[in-house]
Amino acid sequence: MLRKVDKHSGVPAYLQIVNMIKSEILLGNLQKGAQLPSVRDLQVIFDVNINTVLKALEKLKNEGYIESEQGVGYFVKKDIDVNKEVIEIIRECVSKLKNGRIDYYTAMLIFEEVWKNE
Amino acid sequence: MLRKVDKHSGVPAYLQIVNMIKSEILLGNLQKGAQLPSVRDLQVIFDVNINTVLKALEKLKNEGYIESEQGVGYFVKKDIDVNKEVIEIIRECVSKLKNGRIDYYTAMLIFEEVWKNE
DNA sequence: TATACTGTTATATTATAATATAACAGTATA
DNA sequence: TATACTGTTATATTATAATATAACAGTATA
């Protein structure tokens, strides 16, 4: 799901955009060959300047996720095949966590720390 | 665990520092009253300039996590009590994911997307 | 009291991120 | 072929992040 960038998160806007588009590809919401919204539409969707959109798209191009055709649009190049089981494991975990009294930010901090140290 | 900042992640160094220290407090590795390493030691631990350390500590002070005494040091102010069960849920999830063939970065992207949309 | 630690304040410099704005160039189609 | 879409290139400006460096100020202790 493509949504407004969080301008207070501290994470650079162009990186948030890169992450959102990657997620769409990872989850299969954007498949190989699919066309992205136009750069001027993306500017509105993410609520940033057009140059910020271009910076993000440039990075995705360099990483081989998308390609562009002048005058036509941006298209998904790579289909990334993520194990459905992995998504299921994460869905289950998130569902359990949401039943508890923990916010997203705290959950992410713990997740990161546990991943990197155990 | 306090470790070197990742200078290529794109996330500002001072924020990475804030997150690492918060994690230590959240996981109980730094408890109320505990003294942090000196700013000059932290500079070495995180591999950044002293001003970057100070910026992070200032933020943690503003959020009420730590306090400082000139000439003495920085101390943990808040003890954050995180449900042990929550940590267990995350440990289990991470353990399952590490058995699969998924990297940290991809896992985080999916985690974020699932959390924000389901 | 001298010394070696603590934190604190300040200034200057460089790189990066984000914005605003304009103009150019290719494509599809009424 | 005119029009309205696409992407692309370029320039200038502002804010933020990070660095280097120096000097100041409080605390603990040999």
GROMACS .gro file of C-alpha atoms (C1' of nucleotides) in nm:
model
  296
    1MET     CA    1   0.000   0.000   0.000
    2LEU     CA    2   0.146   0.334  -0.108
    3ARG     CA    3   0.084   0.612   0.141
    4LYS     CA    4   0.211   0.949   0.257
    5VAL     CA    5   0.565   0.963   0.381
    6ASP     CA    6   0.608   1.018   0.756
    7LYS     CA    7   0.796   1.347   0.775
    8HIS     CA    8   0.869   1.311   1.144
    9SER     CA    9   1.013   0.961   1.146
   10GLY     CA   10   1.366   1.083   1.080
   11VAL     CA   11   1.409   0.829   0.802
   12PRO     CA   12   1.475   1.015   0.474
   13ALA     CA   13   1.160   1.048   0.263
   14TYR     CA   14   1.317   0.896  -0.047
   15LEU     CA   15   1.410   0.583   0.152
   16GLN     CA   16   1.060   0.546   0.288
   17ILE     CA   17   0.939   0.556  -0.071
   18VAL     CA   18   1.194   0.294  -0.178
   19ASN     CA   19   1.079   0.073   0.109
   20MET     CA   20   0.710   0.108   0.033
   21ILE     CA   21   0.753   0.019  -0.333
   22LYS     CA   22   0.979  -0.274  -0.247
   23SER     CA   23   0.717  -0.400  -0.004
   24GLU     CA   24   0.451  -0.390  -0.270
   25ILE     CA   25   0.673  -0.598  -0.494
   26LEU     CA   26   0.769  -0.838  -0.215
   27LEU     CA   27   0.409  -0.898  -0.116
   28GLY     CA   28   0.304  -0.953  -0.475
   29ASN     CA   29   0.083  -0.646  -0.493
   30LEU     CA   30   0.296  -0.523  -0.779
   31GLN     CA   31   0.393  -0.800  -1.017
   32LYS     CA   32   0.644  -0.823  -1.298
   33GLY     CA   33   0.551  -0.589  -1.581
   34ALA     CA   34   0.304  -0.386  -1.375
   35GLN     CA   35   0.311  -0.012  -1.434
   36LEU     CA   36   0.366   0.226  -1.144
   37PRO     CA   37   0.161   0.543  -1.111
   38SER     CA   38   0.319   0.835  -1.301
   39VAL     CA   39   0.589   1.036  -1.123
   40ARG     CA   40   0.346   1.326  -1.090
   41ASP     CA   41   0.085   1.100  -0.932
   42LEU     CA   42   0.348   0.949  -0.699
   43GLN     CA   43   0.442   1.302  -0.594
   44VAL     CA   44   0.086   1.347  -0.470
   45ILE     CA   45   0.056   0.999  -0.318
   46PHE     CA   46   0.375   1.034  -0.112
   47ASP     CA   47   0.330   1.407  -0.053
   48VAL     CA   48   0.682   1.504  -0.155
   49ASN     CA   49   0.857   1.699  -0.427
   50ILE     CA   50   0.895   1.539  -0.768
   51ASN     CA   51   1.273   1.529  -0.723
   52THR     CA   52   1.233   1.318  -0.414
   53VAL     CA   53   1.021   1.070  -0.610
   54LEU     CA   54   1.285   1.061  -0.884
   55LYS     CA   55   1.559   0.997  -0.632
   56ALA     CA   56   1.372   0.697  -0.497
   57LEU     CA   57   1.292   0.560  -0.842
   58GLU     CA   58   1.655   0.603  -0.946
   59LYS     CA   59   1.761   0.390  -0.651
   60LEU     CA   60   1.506   0.119  -0.734
   61LYS     CA   61   1.631   0.123  -1.092
   62ASN     CA   62   1.990   0.079  -0.978
   63GLU     CA   63   1.886  -0.214  -0.763
   64GLY     CA   64   1.711  -0.373  -1.060
   65TYR     CA   65   1.359  -0.361  -0.920
   66ILE     CA   66   1.210  -0.136  -1.187
   67GLU     CA   67   1.283   0.012  -1.527
   68SER     CA   68   1.156   0.317  -1.711
   69GLU     CA   69   1.057   0.411  -2.064
   70GLN     CA   70   1.059   0.779  -2.143
   71GLY     CA   71   0.717   0.904  -2.235
   72VAL     CA   72   0.554   0.583  -2.120
   73GLY     CA   73   0.616   0.505  -1.754
   74TYR     CA   74   0.789   0.300  -1.487
   75PHE     CA   75   0.747  -0.077  -1.476
   76VAL     CA   76   0.828  -0.357  -1.234
   77LYS     CA   77   1.123  -0.555  -1.364
   78LYS     CA   78   1.192  -0.815  -1.098
   79ASP     CA   79   0.940  -1.049  -0.954
   80ILE     CA   80   1.064  -1.135  -0.614
   81ASP     CA   81   0.950  -1.462  -0.489
   82VAL     CA   82   0.904  -1.454  -0.116
   83ASN     CA   83   0.820  -1.772   0.059
   84LYS     CA   84   0.448  -1.759   0.143
   85GLU     CA   85   0.532  -1.938   0.464
   86VAL     CA   86   0.753  -1.651   0.573
   87ILE     CA   87   0.471  -1.404   0.522
   88GLU     CA   88   0.244  -1.631   0.723
   89ILE     CA   89   0.491  -1.646   1.012
   90ILE     CA   90   0.511  -1.267   1.020
   91ARG     CA   91   0.132  -1.228   0.992
   92GLU     CA   92   0.085  -1.455   1.289
   93CYS     CA   93   0.347  -1.273   1.495
   94VAL     CA   94   0.200  -0.931   1.417
   95SER     CA   95  -0.146  -1.054   1.500
   96LYS     CA   96  -0.030  -1.181   1.841
   97LEU     CA   97   0.157  -0.860   1.913
   98LYS     CA   98  -0.142  -0.646   1.827
   99ASN     CA   99  -0.346  -0.837   2.081
  100GLY     CA  100  -0.093  -0.732   2.344
  101ARG     CA  101  -0.040  -0.372   2.446
  102ILE     CA  102   0.264  -0.294   2.234
  103ASP     CA  103   0.309  -0.021   1.977
  104TYR     CA  104   0.466  -0.065   1.637
  105TYR     CA  105   0.776   0.135   1.718
  106THR     CA  106   0.860  -0.059   2.031
  107ALA     CA  107   0.796  -0.390   1.857
  108MET     CA  108   1.036  -0.296   1.578
  109LEU     CA  109   1.309  -0.199   1.826
  110ILE     CA  110   1.284  -0.532   2.003
  111PHE     CA  111   1.262  -0.720   1.675
  112GLU     CA  112   1.581  -0.553   1.553
  113GLU     CA  113   1.769  -0.611   1.874
  114VAL     CA  114   1.664  -0.977   1.898
  115TRP     CA  115   1.752  -1.041   1.534
  116LYS     CA  116   2.095  -0.889   1.560
  117ASN     CA  117   2.198  -1.052   1.884
  118GLU     CA  118   2.048  -1.395   1.926
  119MET     CA  119   2.407  -0.436   2.275
  120LEU     CA  120   2.579  -0.115   2.172
  121ARG     CA  121   2.764  -0.145   1.843
  122LYS     CA  122   2.898   0.059   1.553
  123VAL     CA  123   2.650   0.265   1.361
  124ASP     CA  124   2.575   0.145   1.007
  125LYS     CA  125   2.688   0.435   0.790
  126HIS     CA  126   2.529   0.294   0.476
  127SER     CA  127   2.181   0.224   0.608
  128GLY     CA  128   2.057   0.571   0.525
  129VAL     CA  129   1.909   0.610   0.872
  130PRO     CA  130   2.076   0.906   1.044
  131ALA     CA  131   2.352   0.795   1.281
  132TYR     CA  132   2.212   0.981   1.580
  133LEU     CA  133   1.880   0.799   1.537
  134GLN     CA  134   2.048   0.461   1.522
  135ILE     CA  135   2.217   0.550   1.851
  136VAL     CA  136   1.887   0.656   2.006
  137ASN     CA  137   1.734   0.326   1.895
  138MET     CA  138   2.017   0.112   2.029
  139ILE     CA  139   2.009   0.275   2.371
  140LYS     CA  140   1.630   0.252   2.385
  141SER     CA  141   1.652  -0.117   2.300
  142GLU     CA  142   1.894  -0.176   2.584
  143ILE     CA  143   1.650  -0.012   2.822
  144LEU     CA  144   1.350  -0.195   2.676
  145LEU     CA  145   1.517  -0.534   2.705
  146GLY     CA  146   1.628  -0.465   3.060
  147ASN     CA  147   1.999  -0.465   2.980
  148LEU     CA  148   2.016  -0.111   3.114
  149GLN     CA  149   1.808  -0.066   3.425
  150LYS     CA  150   1.691   0.240   3.615
  151GLY     CA  151   1.988   0.423   3.764
  152ALA     CA  152   2.247   0.246   3.552
  153GLN     CA  153   2.527   0.465   3.423
  154LEU     CA  154   2.596   0.484   3.050
  155PRO     CA  155   2.952   0.477   2.917
  156SER     CA  156   3.106   0.828   2.902
  157VAL     CA  157   3.036   1.037   2.595
  158ARG     CA  158   3.395   0.990   2.486
  159ASP     CA  159   3.364   0.613   2.519
  160LEU     CA  160   3.032   0.617   2.332
  161GLN     CA  161   3.201   0.811   2.053
  162VAL     CA  162   3.436   0.515   2.010
  163ILE     CA  163   3.168   0.247   2.053
  164PHE     CA  164   2.940   0.398   1.788
  165ASP     CA  165   3.226   0.522   1.569
  166VAL     CA  166   3.089   0.874   1.529
  167ASN     CA  167   3.181   1.227   1.625
  168ILE     CA  168   3.119   1.340   1.983
  169ASN     CA  169   2.856   1.586   1.861
  170THR     CA  170   2.656   1.304   1.708
  171VAL     CA  171   2.661   1.122   2.042
  172LEU     CA  172   2.546   1.439   2.217
  173LYS     CA  173   2.263   1.486   1.971
  174ALA     CA  174   2.136   1.136   2.042
  175LEU     CA  175   2.169   1.177   2.420
  176GLU     CA  176   1.988   1.510   2.403
  177LYS     CA  177   1.697   1.339   2.230
  178LEU     CA  178   1.686   1.061   2.489
  179LYS     CA  179   1.689   1.326   2.762
  180ASN     CA  180   1.398   1.509   2.601
  181GLU     CA  181   1.203   1.186   2.584
  182GLY     CA  182   1.271   1.122   2.952
  183TYR     CA  183   1.476   0.805   2.909
  184ILE     CA  184   1.799   0.936   3.062
  185GLU     CA  185   1.936   1.226   3.263
  186SER     CA  186   2.282   1.374   3.303
  187GLU     CA  187   2.496   1.518   3.580
  188GLN     CA  188   2.779   1.740   3.472
  189GLY     CA  189   3.116   1.598   3.567
  190VAL     CA  190   2.960   1.266   3.661
  191GLY     CA  191   2.777   1.097   3.376
  192TYR     CA  192   2.455   0.992   3.208
  193PHE     CA  193   2.205   0.770   3.387
  194VAL     CA  194   1.895   0.573   3.295
  195LYS     CA  195   1.590   0.751   3.433
  196LYS     CA  196   1.295   0.546   3.315
  197ASP     CA  197   1.257   0.178   3.364
  198ILE     CA  198   1.037   0.062   3.086
  199ASP     CA  199   0.848  -0.245   3.165
  200VAL     CA  200   0.795  -0.452   2.855
  201ASN     CA  201   0.577  -0.756   2.880
  202LYS     CA  202   0.811  -1.057   2.889
  203GLU     CA  203   0.554  -1.240   2.683
  204VAL     CA  204   0.592  -0.990   2.404
  205ILE     CA  205   0.966  -1.047   2.395
  206GLU     CA  206   0.902  -1.421   2.385
  207ILE     CA  207   0.665  -1.388   2.090
  208ILE     CA  208   0.923  -1.188   1.898
  209ARG     CA  209   1.205  -1.428   1.989
  210GLU     CA  210   1.003  -1.717   1.856
  211CYS     CA  211   0.915  -1.536   1.534
  212VAL     CA  212   1.277  -1.434   1.472
  213SER     CA  213   1.393  -1.787   1.539
  214LYS     CA  214   1.147  -1.929   1.285
  215LEU     CA  215   1.242  -1.667   1.026
  216LYS     CA  216   1.611  -1.735   1.066
  217ASN     CA  217   1.547  -2.100   0.989
  218GLY     CA  218   1.399  -1.989   0.656
  219ARG     CA  219   1.602  -1.822   0.386
  220ILE     CA  220   1.508  -1.461   0.457
  221ASP     CA  221   1.735  -1.169   0.536
  222TYR     CA  222   1.678  -0.914   0.809
  223TYR     CA  223   1.602  -0.628   0.573
  224THR     CA  224   1.334  -0.815   0.381
  225ALA     CA  225   1.178  -0.944   0.701
  226MET     CA  226   1.154  -0.589   0.837
  227LEU     CA  227   0.990  -0.461   0.519
  228ILE     CA  228   0.725  -0.730   0.533
  229PHE     CA  229   0.678  -0.682   0.906
  230GLU     CA  230   0.619  -0.310   0.856
  231GLU     CA  231   0.380  -0.359   0.568
  232VAL     CA  232   0.180  -0.627   0.746
  233TRP     CA  233   0.160  -0.422   1.065
  234LYS     CA  234   0.041  -0.108   0.891
  235ASN     CA  235  -0.220  -0.273   0.671
  236GLU     CA  236  -0.379  -0.572   0.836
  237DT     C1'  237   4.577   2.053   4.550
  238DA     C1'  238   4.703   1.854   4.113
  239DT     C1'  239   4.523   1.526   3.797
  240DA     C1'  240   4.229   1.277   3.528
  241DC     C1'  241   3.823   1.187   3.459
  242DT     C1'  242   3.319   1.347   3.372
  243DG     C1'  243   2.965   1.666   3.081
  244DT     C1'  244   2.899   2.126   2.812
  245DT     C1'  245   2.929   2.500   2.483
  246DA     C1'  246   3.070   2.699   2.059
  247DT     C1'  247   3.231   2.779   1.582
  248DA     C1'  248   3.331   2.654   1.116
  249DT     C1'  249   3.297   2.329   0.728
  250DT     C1'  250   3.117   1.973   0.422
  251DA     C1'  251   2.779   1.655   0.244
  252DT     C1'  252   2.313   1.519   0.194
  253DA     C1'  253   1.814   1.565   0.163
  254DA     C1'  254   1.432   1.811   0.018
  255DT     C1'  255   1.210   2.182  -0.194
  256DA     C1'  256   1.058   2.501  -0.585
  257DT     C1'  257   1.049   2.583  -1.050
  258DA     C1'  258   1.127   2.565  -1.535
  259DA     C1'  259   1.206   2.370  -1.959
  260DC     C1'  260   1.293   1.984  -2.255
  261DA     C1'  261   1.178   1.523  -2.486
  262DG     C1'  262   0.925   1.101  -2.598
  263DT     C1'  263   0.450   0.858  -2.664
  264DA     C1'  264  -0.029   0.779  -2.750
  265DT     C1'  265  -0.444   0.921  -2.939
  266DA     C1'  266  -0.860   1.211  -3.051
  267DT     C1'  267  -0.131   1.712  -3.624
  268DA     C1'  268  -0.257   1.919  -3.191
  269DT     C1'  269  -0.303   1.778  -2.722
  270DA     C1'  270  -0.231   1.571  -2.306
  271DC     C1'  271  -0.015   1.269  -2.111
  272DT     C1'  272   0.446   1.022  -1.997
  273DG     C1'  273   0.974   1.064  -1.821
  274DT     C1'  274   1.414   1.374  -1.796
  275DT     C1'  275   1.743   1.736  -1.705
  276DA     C1'  276   1.893   2.140  -1.475
  277DT     C1'  277   1.958   2.523  -1.145
  278DA     C1'  278   1.911   2.757  -0.713
  279DT     C1'  279   1.788   2.757  -0.221
  280DT     C1'  280   1.716   2.595   0.252
  281DA     C1'  281   1.748   2.278   0.632
  282DT     C1'  282   1.963   1.898   0.846
  283DA     C1'  283   2.328   1.572   0.966
  284DA     C1'  284   2.788   1.487   1.061
  285DT     C1'  285   3.248   1.613   1.112
  286DA     C1'  286   3.670   1.847   1.329
  287DT     C1'  287   3.840   2.104   1.683
  288DA     C1'  288   3.890   2.382   2.084
  289DA     C1'  289   3.796   2.547   2.519
  290DC     C1'  290   3.527   2.560   2.935
  291DA     C1'  291   3.322   2.359   3.378
  292DG     C1'  292   3.204   2.022   3.734
  293DT     C1'  293   3.353   1.587   4.016
  294DA     C1'  294   3.628   1.242   4.237
  295DT     C1'  295   4.048   1.104   4.423
  296DA     C1'  296   4.551   1.000   4.476
   0.00000   0.00000   0.00000
